[in-house]
mmCIF file of C-alpha atoms in Angstrom:
data_model
loop_
_atom_site.group_PDB
_atom_site.id
_atom_site.type_symbol
_atom_site.label_atom_id
_atom_site.label_comp_id
_atom_site.label_asym_id
_atom_site.label_seq_id
_atom_site.Cartn_x
_atom_site.Cartn_y
_atom_site.Cartn_z
ATOM 1 C CA MET A 4 2.763 14.583 -17.366
ATOM 2 C CA ARG A 5 1.517 11.099 -18.858
ATOM 3 C CA MET A 6 1.501 7.784 -17.581
ATOM 4 C CA PRO A 7 3.685 5.181 -19.264
ATOM 5 C CA LEU A 8 1.995 1.826 -20.407
ATOM 6 C CA PRO A 9 1.329 -0.385 -17.199
ATOM 7 C CA ALA A 10 3.462 -3.183 -16.724
ATOM 8 C CA PRO A 11 2.541 -6.678 -16.385
ATOM 9 C CA VAL A 12 2.338 -8.129 -12.959
ATOM 10 C CA ASP A 13 2.396 -11.508 -11.804
ATOM 11 C CA TYR A 14 -0.548 -13.100 -9.262
ATOM 12 C CA VAL A 15 1.271 -14.451 -5.951
ATOM 13 C CA ALA A 16 -0.119 -17.504 -4.297
ATOM 14 C CA GLU A 17 -0.164 -17.791 -0.602
ATOM 15 C CA ASN A 18 3.151 -18.984 0.792
ATOM 16 C CA SER A 19 4.692 -18.638 -2.561
ATOM 17 C CA ARG A 20 7.593 -16.437 -1.479
ATOM 18 C CA SER A 21 10.088 -16.946 1.154
ATOM 19 C CA TYR A 22 9.185 -13.350 2.607
ATOM 20 C CA LEU A 23 5.431 -13.984 3.108
ATOM 21 C CA GLN A 24 6.237 -15.857 6.215
ATOM 22 C CA TYR A 25 6.959 -12.629 7.899
ATOM 23 C CA THR A 26 3.770 -10.880 7.210
ATOM 24 C CA GLU A 27 0.148 -11.408 8.035
ATOM 25 C CA PHE A 28 -0.494 -10.306 4.302
ATOM 26 C CA ASN A 29 0.205 -13.863 3.321
ATOM 27 C CA LYS A 30 -3.430 -14.728 3.838
ATOM 28 C CA SER A 31 -4.613 -11.713 1.727
ATOM 29 C CA PRO A 32 -4.587 -11.838 -2.439
ATOM 30 C CA VAL A 33 -4.891 -8.000 -2.251
ATOM 31 C CA HIS A 34 -1.887 -7.224 0.072
ATOM 32 C CA ARG A 35 0.362 -10.041 -0.985
ATOM 33 C CA VAL A 36 0.327 -9.017 -4.493
ATOM 34 C CA ARG A 37 0.862 -5.221 -3.422
ATOM 35 C CA LEU A 38 3.744 -6.429 -1.622
ATOM 36 C CA ALA A 39 4.819 -8.278 -4.173
ATOM 37 C CA CYS A 40 4.683 -5.250 -6.413
ATOM 38 C CA ILE A 41 6.700 -2.971 -3.877
ATOM 39 C CA ILE A 42 9.524 -5.596 -3.607
ATOM 40 C CA SER A 43 9.666 -6.086 -7.525
ATOM 41 C CA MET A 44 10.296 -2.093 -7.926
ATOM 42 C CA LEU A 45 12.765 -2.212 -5.032
ATOM 43 C CA GLU A 46 14.676 -4.822 -6.514
ATOM 44 C CA LYS A 47 14.843 -3.145 -9.730
ATOM 45 C CA SER A 48 15.862 0.302 -8.044
ATOM 46 C CA VAL A 49 18.047 -0.813 -5.326
ATOM 47 C CA ALA A 50 20.334 -4.208 -4.691
ATOM 48 C CA PRO A 51 19.708 -5.597 -0.968
ATOM 49 C CA ALA A 52 23.615 -5.260 -0.251
ATOM 50 C CA GLY A 53 23.906 -2.167 1.452
ATOM 51 C CA GLY A 54 20.521 -0.835 0.137
ATOM 52 C CA LYS A 55 18.929 1.204 2.825
ATOM 53 C CA VAL A 56 15.125 1.903 2.565
ATOM 54 C CA LEU A 57 12.761 3.757 4.522
ATOM 55 C CA GLU A 58 9.220 3.026 5.038
ATOM 56 C CA VAL A 59 6.764 6.155 5.663
ATOM 57 C CA GLY A 60 3.672 5.154 7.482
ATOM 58 C CA CYS A 61 4.518 2.078 8.199
ATOM 59 C CA GLY A 62 1.436 0.711 10.461
ATOM 60 C CA THR A 63 2.166 -2.704 12.058
ATOM 61 C CA GLY A 64 5.259 -3.590 10.022
ATOM 62 C CA ASN A 65 3.473 -5.749 7.459
ATOM 63 C CA ILE A 66 5.627 -4.094 4.433
ATOM 64 C CA ALA A 67 8.843 -3.370 6.190
ATOM 65 C CA ILE A 68 9.534 -7.067 8.262
ATOM 66 C CA PRO A 69 9.324 -8.965 4.894
ATOM 67 C CA ILE A 70 11.650 -6.456 3.030
ATOM 68 C CA ALA A 71 13.932 -6.443 5.533
ATOM 69 C CA SER A 72 14.210 -10.637 5.586
ATOM 70 C CA LEU A 73 15.639 -9.939 2.060
ATOM 71 C CA GLY A 74 18.576 -8.409 3.209
ATOM 72 C CA TYR A 75 17.678 -4.579 3.152
ATOM 73 C CA GLU A 76 18.817 -2.315 6.064
ATOM 74 C CA MET A 77 15.209 -0.791 6.808
ATOM 75 C CA THR A 78 13.727 2.024 8.842
ATOM 76 C CA ALA A 79 10.204 2.117 9.225
ATOM 77 C CA CYS A 80 8.303 5.231 10.787
ATOM 78 C CA ASP A 81 4.514 5.852 11.758
ATOM 79 C CA ILE A 82 2.935 8.732 14.068
ATOM 80 C CA HIS A 83 0.747 5.800 15.668
ATOM 81 C CA ALA A 84 2.537 4.425 18.883
ATOM 82 C CA PRO A 85 0.437 1.219 19.532
ATOM 83 C CA SER A 86 1.234 0.465 15.810
ATOM 84 C CA ILE A 87 4.943 0.783 16.210
ATOM 85 C CA GLY A 88 4.620 -0.902 19.552
ATOM 86 C CA GLU A 89 3.159 -4.132 18.083
ATOM 87 C CA ALA A 90 5.539 -3.879 14.575
ATOM 88 C CA SER A 91 8.530 -3.758 16.966
ATOM 89 C CA GLY A 92 7.436 -6.587 19.158
ATOM 90 C CA LYS A 93 7.037 -8.866 16.133
ATOM 91 C CA ASN A 94 10.333 -7.845 14.523
ATOM 92 C CA PRO A 95 13.234 -10.568 13.980
ATOM 93 C CA PHE A 96 15.445 -8.791 12.273
ATOM 94 C CA PRO A 97 18.536 -6.554 13.397
ATOM 95 C CA ASN A 98 18.848 -4.713 10.133
ATOM 96 C CA LEU A 99 15.083 -3.184 10.858
ATOM 97 C CA LYS A 100 14.542 -0.395 13.222
ATOM 98 C CA PHE A 101 10.703 1.246 13.929
ATOM 99 C CA LEU A 102 10.538 4.620 14.796
ATOM 100 C CA CYS A 103 7.644 6.491 16.471
ATOM 101 C CA GLY A 104 7.364 9.961 14.548
ATOM 102 C CA SER A 105 6.260 11.475 11.552
ATOM 103 C CA LEU A 106 8.546 12.667 8.224
ATOM 104 C CA GLY A 107 10.329 14.862 10.203
ATOM 105 C CA ALA A 108 11.790 12.121 12.188
ATOM 106 C CA VAL A 109 13.964 10.727 9.454
ATOM 107 C CA ASN A 110 15.847 12.121 6.994
ATOM 108 C CA PRO A 111 14.946 10.942 3.405
ATOM 109 C CA ALA A 112 18.709 11.570 1.660
ATOM 110 C CA GLU A 113 20.016 8.909 3.472
ATOM 111 C CA TYR A 114 17.929 6.384 1.973
ATOM 112 C CA LYS A 115 18.240 4.848 -1.629
ATOM 113 C CA ALA A 116 14.448 3.699 -1.753
ATOM 114 C CA ILE A 117 11.421 5.248 -0.013
ATOM 115 C CA VAL A 118 8.179 3.335 0.307
ATOM 116 C CA LEU A 119 4.732 5.062 1.052
ATOM 117 C CA THR A 120 2.147 2.369 0.547
ATOM 118 C CA GLU A 121 -1.644 2.972 1.112
ATOM 119 C CA VAL A 122 -0.633 6.676 3.013
ATOM 120 C CA LEU A 123 -1.549 9.377 0.890
ATOM 121 C CA GLU A 124 -5.042 8.980 0.725
ATOM 122 C CA HIS A 125 -5.175 9.448 4.331
ATOM 123 C CA VAL A 126 -3.219 12.448 4.462
ATOM 124 C CA PRO A 127 -5.011 16.158 3.986
ATOM 125 C CA ALA A 128 -1.776 17.742 3.045
ATOM 126 C CA CYS A 129 -0.722 15.050 0.649
ATOM 127 C CA ARG A 130 0.857 17.016 -1.693
ATOM 128 C CA ASP A 131 3.269 19.182 1.380
ATOM 129 C CA MET A 132 3.928 15.373 2.191
ATOM 130 C CA LEU A 133 5.013 14.180 -1.239
ATOM 131 C CA ALA A 134 6.834 17.583 -2.299
ATOM 132 C CA ALA A 135 8.879 17.164 1.174
ATOM 133 C CA ILE A 136 9.876 13.672 0.547
ATOM 134 C CA SER A 137 10.887 14.688 -3.241
ATOM 135 C CA GLY A 138 13.098 18.338 -2.186
ATOM 136 C CA SER A 139 14.893 15.864 0.265
ATOM 137 C CA MET A 140 15.746 12.528 -1.198
ATOM 138 C CA ARG A 141 18.763 11.628 -3.257
ATOM 139 C CA SER A 142 18.649 12.419 -6.927
ATOM 140 C CA ASP A 143 19.306 8.537 -7.912
ATOM 141 C CA ALA A 144 16.948 7.406 -5.109
ATOM 142 C CA ALA A 145 13.295 5.614 -5.716
ATOM 143 C CA LEU A 146 10.401 6.476 -4.276
ATOM 144 C CA ILE A 147 7.647 3.731 -4.176
ATOM 145 C CA VAL A 148 4.023 4.586 -3.692
ATOM 146 C CA THR A 149 0.867 2.708 -3.849
ATOM 147 C CA VAL A 150 -2.707 4.094 -3.878
ATOM 148 C CA PRO A 151 -6.356 2.804 -3.884
ATOM 149 C CA ASN A 152 -8.465 4.080 -7.214
ATOM 150 C CA GLY A 153 -10.547 6.525 -5.147
ATOM 151 C CA TRP A 154 -13.340 6.268 -7.663
ATOM 152 C CA GLY A 155 -13.348 2.534 -7.438
ATOM 153 C CA VAL A 156 -16.180 0.271 -6.307
ATOM 154 C CA THR A 157 -14.556 -0.790 -3.501
ATOM 155 C CA GLU A 158 -13.856 2.921 -2.032
ATOM 156 C CA LEU A 159 -17.055 4.081 -3.231
ATOM 157 C CA MET A 160 -18.506 1.495 -1.111
ATOM 158 C CA CYS A 161 -16.416 2.475 2.056
ATOM 159 C CA ARG A 162 -17.080 6.107 1.928
ATOM 160 C CA PRO A 163 -19.855 5.645 4.637
ATOM 161 C CA SER A 164 -17.140 4.192 6.991
ATOM 162 C CA TYR A 165 -14.706 7.210 6.209
ATOM 163 C CA ALA A 166 -17.485 9.558 6.983
ATOM 164 C CA LEU A 167 -18.539 7.723 10.349
ATOM 165 C CA LYS A 168 -14.655 7.921 11.471
ATOM 166 C CA LYS A 169 -14.574 11.426 11.159
ATOM 167 C CA ILE A 170 -16.931 11.614 14.520
ATOM 168 C CA PRO A 171 -16.895 10.981 18.028
ATOM 169 C CA GLY A 172 -17.474 7.252 18.640
ATOM 170 C CA GLY A 173 -17.861 6.446 15.171
ATOM 171 C CA SER A 174 -14.649 4.560 14.881
ATOM 172 C CA ILE A 175 -16.117 1.741 17.460
ATOM 173 C CA LEU A 176 -19.301 1.553 15.698
ATOM 174 C CA VAL A 177 -17.236 0.800 12.222
ATOM 175 C CA LYS A 178 -15.472 -1.663 14.346
ATOM 176 C CA LEU A 179 -18.779 -3.520 15.433
ATOM 177 C CA VAL A 180 -19.773 -3.599 11.904
ATOM 178 C CA LYS A 181 -16.884 -5.249 10.693
ATOM 179 C CA ALA A 182 -16.935 -7.643 13.256
ATOM 180 C CA MET A 183 -20.559 -8.125 12.407
ATOM 181 C CA LEU A 184 -19.643 -8.624 8.703
ATOM 182 C CA LYS A 185 -16.590 -10.812 9.349
ATOM 183 C CA THR A 186 -13.832 -8.549 7.815
ATOM 184 C CA GLU A 187 -10.312 -8.038 9.311
ATOM 185 C CA ASP A 188 -8.091 -4.889 8.403
ATOM 186 C CA LEU A 189 -4.631 -5.903 8.050
ATOM 187 C CA THR A 190 -3.225 -3.081 7.157
ATOM 188 C CA THR A 191 -3.299 -0.832 10.090
ATOM 189 C CA GLY A 192 -3.711 -0.679 13.911
ATOM 190 C CA ASN A 193 -4.836 2.888 13.695
ATOM 191 C CA LEU A 194 -8.458 2.937 13.391
ATOM 192 C CA CYS A 195 -9.171 6.748 13.501
ATOM 193 C CA THR A 196 -7.540 7.411 10.160
ATOM 194 C CA PRO A 197 -10.363 7.673 7.436
ATOM 195 C CA HIS A 198 -9.410 8.157 3.440
ATOM 196 C CA VAL A 199 -9.553 12.096 2.662
ATOM 197 C CA ASN A 200 -7.876 11.936 -0.674
ATOM 198 C CA PHE A 201 -9.814 9.979 -3.634
ATOM 199 C CA PHE A 202 -7.440 9.683 -6.535
ATOM 200 C CA THR A 203 -7.721 9.069 -9.910
ATOM 201 C CA LEU A 204 -4.758 8.575 -12.571
ATOM 202 C CA GLY A 205 -5.214 12.006 -13.957
ATOM 203 C CA ARG A 206 -4.846 13.528 -9.955
ATOM 204 C CA LEU A 207 -2.049 11.393 -9.437
ATOM 205 C CA ALA A 208 -0.134 12.163 -12.493
ATOM 206 C CA ARG A 209 -0.483 16.040 -11.939
ATOM 207 C CA LEU A 210 0.408 15.436 -8.263
ATOM 208 C CA PHE A 211 3.434 13.889 -9.367
ATOM 209 C CA ASP A 212 4.615 16.489 -11.745
ATOM 210 C CA ALA A 213 3.548 19.069 -9.106
ATOM 211 C CA CYS A 214 6.384 17.753 -6.827
ATOM 212 C CA GLY A 215 8.969 17.235 -9.249
ATOM 213 C CA MET A 216 8.478 13.463 -9.711
ATOM 214 C CA GLU A 217 8.105 11.412 -12.662
ATOM 215 C CA VAL A 218 6.740 7.859 -13.181
ATOM 216 C CA GLY A 219 9.352 5.538 -14.286
ATOM 217 C CA SER A 220 7.132 2.493 -14.141
ATOM 218 C CA PHE A 221 3.418 1.356 -12.668
ATOM 219 C CA SER A 222 1.243 -1.253 -12.420
ATOM 220 C CA ARG A 223 -2.549 -2.190 -11.965
ATOM 221 C CA CYS A 224 -4.318 -4.340 -9.876
ATOM 222 C CA PHE A 225 -7.335 -6.134 -8.870
ATOM 223 C CA CYS A 226 -10.871 -5.214 -9.884
ATOM 224 C CA LEU A 227 -13.678 -6.118 -7.596
ATOM 225 C CA TRP A 228 -11.991 -8.625 -5.251
ATOM 226 C CA PRO A 229 -10.501 -6.111 -2.853
ATOM 227 C CA LEU A 230 -14.563 -5.291 -2.213
ATOM 228 C CA TRP A 231 -15.039 -8.742 -0.819
ATOM 229 C CA GLU A 232 -11.774 -8.415 1.376
ATOM 230 C CA THR A 233 -12.936 -5.355 2.848
ATOM 231 C CA PHE A 234 -16.298 -6.420 3.857
ATOM 232 C CA LEU A 235 -16.166 -10.383 4.292
ATOM 233 C CA SER A 236 -12.247 -10.904 4.487
ATOM 234 C CA LYS A 237 -12.836 -13.506 7.396
ATOM 235 C CA ARG A 238 -15.742 -15.736 5.026
ATOM 236 C CA GLY A 239 -14.507 -18.635 3.016
ATOM 237 C CA CYS A 240 -14.834 -18.499 -0.979
ATOM 238 C CA PRO A 241 -12.812 -20.692 -3.608
ATOM 239 C CA ALA A 242 -9.151 -20.004 -4.039
ATOM 240 C CA ALA A 243 -9.707 -19.459 -7.697
ATOM 241 C CA TRP A 244 -11.855 -16.355 -7.104
ATOM 242 C CA PRO A 245 -9.208 -13.764 -6.468
ATOM 243 C CA GLU A 246 -6.567 -14.849 -8.952
ATOM 244 C CA ARG A 247 -9.496 -14.799 -11.562
ATOM 245 C CA ASP A 248 -10.035 -11.159 -10.542
ATOM 246 C CA PHE A 249 -6.897 -10.575 -10.960
ATOM 247 C CA GLN A 250 -5.957 -11.985 -14.187
ATOM 248 C CA TYR A 251 -9.249 -9.689 -15.375
ATOM 249 C CA SER A 252 -7.531 -6.686 -14.323
ATOM 250 C CA GLN A 253 -4.513 -7.223 -16.363
ATOM 251 C CA ARG A 254 -6.281 -6.890 -19.225
ATOM 252 C CA LEU A 255 -8.600 -3.797 -18.161
ATOM 253 C CA PRO A 256 -7.717 0.056 -18.387
ATOM 254 C CA PRO A 257 -5.763 0.909 -15.274
ATOM 255 C CA GLY A 258 -8.560 3.485 -14.364
ATOM 256 C CA ALA A 259 -10.785 0.446 -14.192
ATOM 257 C CA CYS A 260 -8.784 -1.176 -11.490
ATOM 258 C CA ALA A 261 -8.740 -1.095 -7.712
ATOM 259 C CA PHE A 262 -5.512 -0.212 -6.727
ATOM 260 C CA TRP A 263 -2.108 1.395 -8.374
ATOM 261 C CA ALA A 264 1.906 1.083 -7.902
ATOM 262 C CA PHE A 265 4.527 3.281 -8.949
ATOM 263 C CA ALA A 266 8.078 3.603 -9.054
ATOM 264 C CA LEU A 267 8.900 7.261 -9.280
ATOM 265 C CA ARG A 268 12.076 9.106 -9.446
ATOM 266 C CA LYS A 269 13.273 13.139 -9.359
ATOM 267 C CA LYS A 270 12.913 14.782 -12.722
#
């Protein structure tokens, strides 16, 4: 399967969208843009009125809560109970419910859109997971997936930390190093989930094809800025730096960018 040409994406500044008041991602250029990509793809796939959306692997709710703020009927699940507890505690919306459990705890066929963001790289049996979603989702539903470039600079620099997380006490050591570097992880409360899959666009194309999915649209974002956020996110820097990096990424080949977002549909 060949990928379509990447769609252009706008940079999203801090506090520039109403939904950003409901997420810690507001202070992160990388995660703000990722959230904006997801919402843009969601808006093109399903209208908020009556739109049922499922997020699998929701972490602490930084994606699900802002989506719910736009009026979607939202369900979000994760296998990490402390993350679900934190997400539930900060959820102000009756149209959003959090569930502690795996994909088996929900029925993808009930939803018009499914969000799987920064999840596949953590799952050893990622093909089985994607095939299960594809096999059970509605024929007119959308699957929105985001994945980091597994062979980009940031992922290559993070490989030692992923290896450490696989050994006893390794996660604690990674946490101490992050504290020393003044970095902050906004994506999850579960520190014991290293990346185990390192994707290229070619591998993703084959994976989607094998699971009966095709790419309706995709976007690519950032070059080197995720490296700063990963290792130095609490250190100050000129506000123009992340935007400049983002604008440069929109002129690069997709394979050179830091992460990708896909809107998928069943064949």
